[in-house]
Short mmCIF file of C-alpha atoms in Angstrom, two decimals:
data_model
loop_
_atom_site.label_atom_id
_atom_site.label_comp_id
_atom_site.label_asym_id
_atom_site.label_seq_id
_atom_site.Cartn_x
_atom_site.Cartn_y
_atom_site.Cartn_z
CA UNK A 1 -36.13 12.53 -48.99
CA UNK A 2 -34.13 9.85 -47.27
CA UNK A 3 -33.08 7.03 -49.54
CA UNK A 4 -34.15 3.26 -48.04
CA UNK A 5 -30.40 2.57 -46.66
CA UNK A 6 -30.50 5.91 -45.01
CA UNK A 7 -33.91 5.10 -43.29
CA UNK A 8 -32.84 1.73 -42.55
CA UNK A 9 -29.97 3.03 -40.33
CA UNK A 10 -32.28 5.73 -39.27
CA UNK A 11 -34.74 2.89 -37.56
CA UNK A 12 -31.87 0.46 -36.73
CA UNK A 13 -29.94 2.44 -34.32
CA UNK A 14 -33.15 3.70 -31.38
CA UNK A 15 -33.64 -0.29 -31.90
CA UNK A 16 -30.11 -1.57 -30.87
CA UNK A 17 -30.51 1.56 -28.22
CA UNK A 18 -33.20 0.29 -26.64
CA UNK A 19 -32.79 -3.29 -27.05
CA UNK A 20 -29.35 -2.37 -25.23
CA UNK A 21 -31.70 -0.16 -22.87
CA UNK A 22 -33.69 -3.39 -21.93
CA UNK A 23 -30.60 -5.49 -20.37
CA UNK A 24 -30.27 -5.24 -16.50
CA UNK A 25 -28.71 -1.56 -15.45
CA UNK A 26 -26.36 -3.40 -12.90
CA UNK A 27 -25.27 -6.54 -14.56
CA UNK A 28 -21.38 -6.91 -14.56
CA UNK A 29 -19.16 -9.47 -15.12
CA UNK A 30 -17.07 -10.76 -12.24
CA UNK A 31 -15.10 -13.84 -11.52
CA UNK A 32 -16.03 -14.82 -14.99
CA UNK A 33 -19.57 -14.54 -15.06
CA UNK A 34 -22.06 -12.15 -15.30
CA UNK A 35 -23.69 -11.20 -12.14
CA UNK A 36 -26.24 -8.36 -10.68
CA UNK A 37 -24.86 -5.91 -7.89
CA UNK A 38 -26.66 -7.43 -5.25
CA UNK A 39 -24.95 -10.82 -6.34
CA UNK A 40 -21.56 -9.59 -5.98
CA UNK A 41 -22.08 -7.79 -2.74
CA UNK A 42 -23.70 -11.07 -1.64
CA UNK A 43 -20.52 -13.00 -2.33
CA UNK A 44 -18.19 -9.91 -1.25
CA UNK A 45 -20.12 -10.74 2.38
CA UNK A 46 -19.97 -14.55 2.07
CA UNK A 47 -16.02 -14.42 1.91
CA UNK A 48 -14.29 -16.14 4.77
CA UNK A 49 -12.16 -13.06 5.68
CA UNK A 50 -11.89 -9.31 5.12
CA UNK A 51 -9.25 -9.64 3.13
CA UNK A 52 -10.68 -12.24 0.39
CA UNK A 53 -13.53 -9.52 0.37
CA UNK A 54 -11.20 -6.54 -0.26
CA UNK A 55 -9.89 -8.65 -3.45
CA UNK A 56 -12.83 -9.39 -4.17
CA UNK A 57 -13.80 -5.91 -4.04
CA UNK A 58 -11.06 -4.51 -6.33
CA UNK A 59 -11.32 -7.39 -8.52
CA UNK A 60 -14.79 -6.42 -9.72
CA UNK A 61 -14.66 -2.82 -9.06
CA UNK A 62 -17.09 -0.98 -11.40
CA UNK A 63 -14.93 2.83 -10.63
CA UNK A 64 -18.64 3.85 -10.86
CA UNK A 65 -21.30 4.51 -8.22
CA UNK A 66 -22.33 0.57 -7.78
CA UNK A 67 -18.91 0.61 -5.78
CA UNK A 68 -21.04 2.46 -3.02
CA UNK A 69 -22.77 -0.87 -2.32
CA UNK A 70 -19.81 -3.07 -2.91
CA UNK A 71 -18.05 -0.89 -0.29
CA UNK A 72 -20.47 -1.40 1.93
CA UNK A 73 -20.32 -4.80 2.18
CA UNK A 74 -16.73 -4.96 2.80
CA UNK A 75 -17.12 -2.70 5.54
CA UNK A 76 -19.45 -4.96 7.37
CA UNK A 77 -17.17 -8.26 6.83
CA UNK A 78 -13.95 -6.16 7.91
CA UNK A 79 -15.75 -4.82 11.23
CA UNK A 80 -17.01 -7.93 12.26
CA UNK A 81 -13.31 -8.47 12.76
CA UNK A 82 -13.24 -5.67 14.91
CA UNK A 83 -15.97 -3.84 16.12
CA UNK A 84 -17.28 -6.21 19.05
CA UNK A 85 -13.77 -5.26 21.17
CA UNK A 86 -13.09 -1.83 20.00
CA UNK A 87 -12.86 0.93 22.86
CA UNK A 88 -15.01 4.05 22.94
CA UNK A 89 -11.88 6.35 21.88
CA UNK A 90 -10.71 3.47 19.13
CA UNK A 91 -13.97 3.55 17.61
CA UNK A 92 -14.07 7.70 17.69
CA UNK A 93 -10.88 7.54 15.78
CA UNK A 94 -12.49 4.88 13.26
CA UNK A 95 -15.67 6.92 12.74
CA UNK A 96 -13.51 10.03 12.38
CA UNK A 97 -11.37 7.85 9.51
CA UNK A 98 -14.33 7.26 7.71
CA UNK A 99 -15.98 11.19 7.73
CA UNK A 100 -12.36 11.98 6.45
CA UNK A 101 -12.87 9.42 3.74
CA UNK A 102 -16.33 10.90 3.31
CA UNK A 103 -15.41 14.32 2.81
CA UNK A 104 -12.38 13.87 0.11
CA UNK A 105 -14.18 13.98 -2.98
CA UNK A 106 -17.48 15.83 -1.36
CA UNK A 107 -17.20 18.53 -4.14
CA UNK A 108 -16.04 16.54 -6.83
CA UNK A 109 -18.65 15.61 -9.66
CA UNK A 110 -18.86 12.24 -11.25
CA UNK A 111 -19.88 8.89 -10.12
CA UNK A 112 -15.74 7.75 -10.15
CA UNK A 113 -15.60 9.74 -7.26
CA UNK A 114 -18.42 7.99 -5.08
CA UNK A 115 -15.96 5.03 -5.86
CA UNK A 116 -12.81 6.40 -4.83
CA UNK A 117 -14.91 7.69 -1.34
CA UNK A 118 -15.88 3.64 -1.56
CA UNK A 119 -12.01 2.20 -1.65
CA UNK A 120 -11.06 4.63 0.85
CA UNK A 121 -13.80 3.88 3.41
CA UNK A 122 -13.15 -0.14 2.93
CA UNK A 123 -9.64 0.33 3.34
CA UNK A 124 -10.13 1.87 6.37
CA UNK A 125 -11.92 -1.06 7.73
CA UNK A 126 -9.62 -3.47 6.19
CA UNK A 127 -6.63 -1.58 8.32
CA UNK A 128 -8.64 -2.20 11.66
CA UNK A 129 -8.89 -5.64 10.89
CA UNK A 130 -5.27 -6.43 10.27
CA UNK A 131 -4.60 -4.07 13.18
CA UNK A 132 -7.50 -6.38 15.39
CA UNK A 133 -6.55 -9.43 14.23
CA UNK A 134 -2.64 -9.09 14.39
CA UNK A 135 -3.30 -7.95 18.19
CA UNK A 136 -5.21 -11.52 18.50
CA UNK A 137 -2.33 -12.77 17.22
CA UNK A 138 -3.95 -14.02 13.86
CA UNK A 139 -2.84 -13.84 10.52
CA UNK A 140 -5.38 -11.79 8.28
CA UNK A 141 -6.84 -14.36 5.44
#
């Protein structure tokens, strides 16, 4: 028979478990406070450049799958830089640079690798915008 300590421990730890259990899945902690995932890909696409969202980005990079989402919204702010004056063949080569980021890690296992696919599909984007906006003749932020 289990003595009382023993059964105390016994009930304490599924408690802490699923008190643990109960907190938000996606709640990180970035620029010093403790945010969702939508919150920080919400300020990721509030940032006045691509750049200040590719910090951003690798400042509160989770190396997990929530990276997927943070990505994303990277993407979007760096081809808004862009996008509106790329040329049929530039934007061939751009989707091509993304399958190829895409297909690196297809047959790898673990949700670090839906991260690294993440980086390499933002920095993609971020290189077109430097490219775009250096041809404009402005200085990436």
């Amino acid at each position: 028979m289990l003595s009382k300590s023993c059964l105390a421990v016994f009930l304490a730890v599924p408690a802490v478990v699923l008190s643990v259990a109960g907190t938000p899945a996606r709640a990180m902690v970035c620029m010093d406070k403790s945010m969702t995932l939508d919150e920080v890909a919400g300020t990721i696409s509030a940032q006045k450049s691509c750049e200040s969202a590719m910090k951003l980005f690798r400042d509160c990079e989770l190396t997990a799958s929530g990276d997927v989402q943070l990505g994303a919204a990277v993407e979007k702010k760096c081809e808004a830089d862009f996008m509106p004056g790329l040329s049929a063949a530039r934007k061939h080569a751009y989707q091509r640079e993304m399958r190829v980021c895409d297909s690196k890690y297809r047959n790898k296992s673990g949700t670090m690798y839906l991260s690294f696919t993440a980086f390499c599909r933002a920095e993609v984007a971020q290189r077109y915008s430097q490219r775009a906006l250096k041809a404009a003749g402005r200085k990436a932020r």
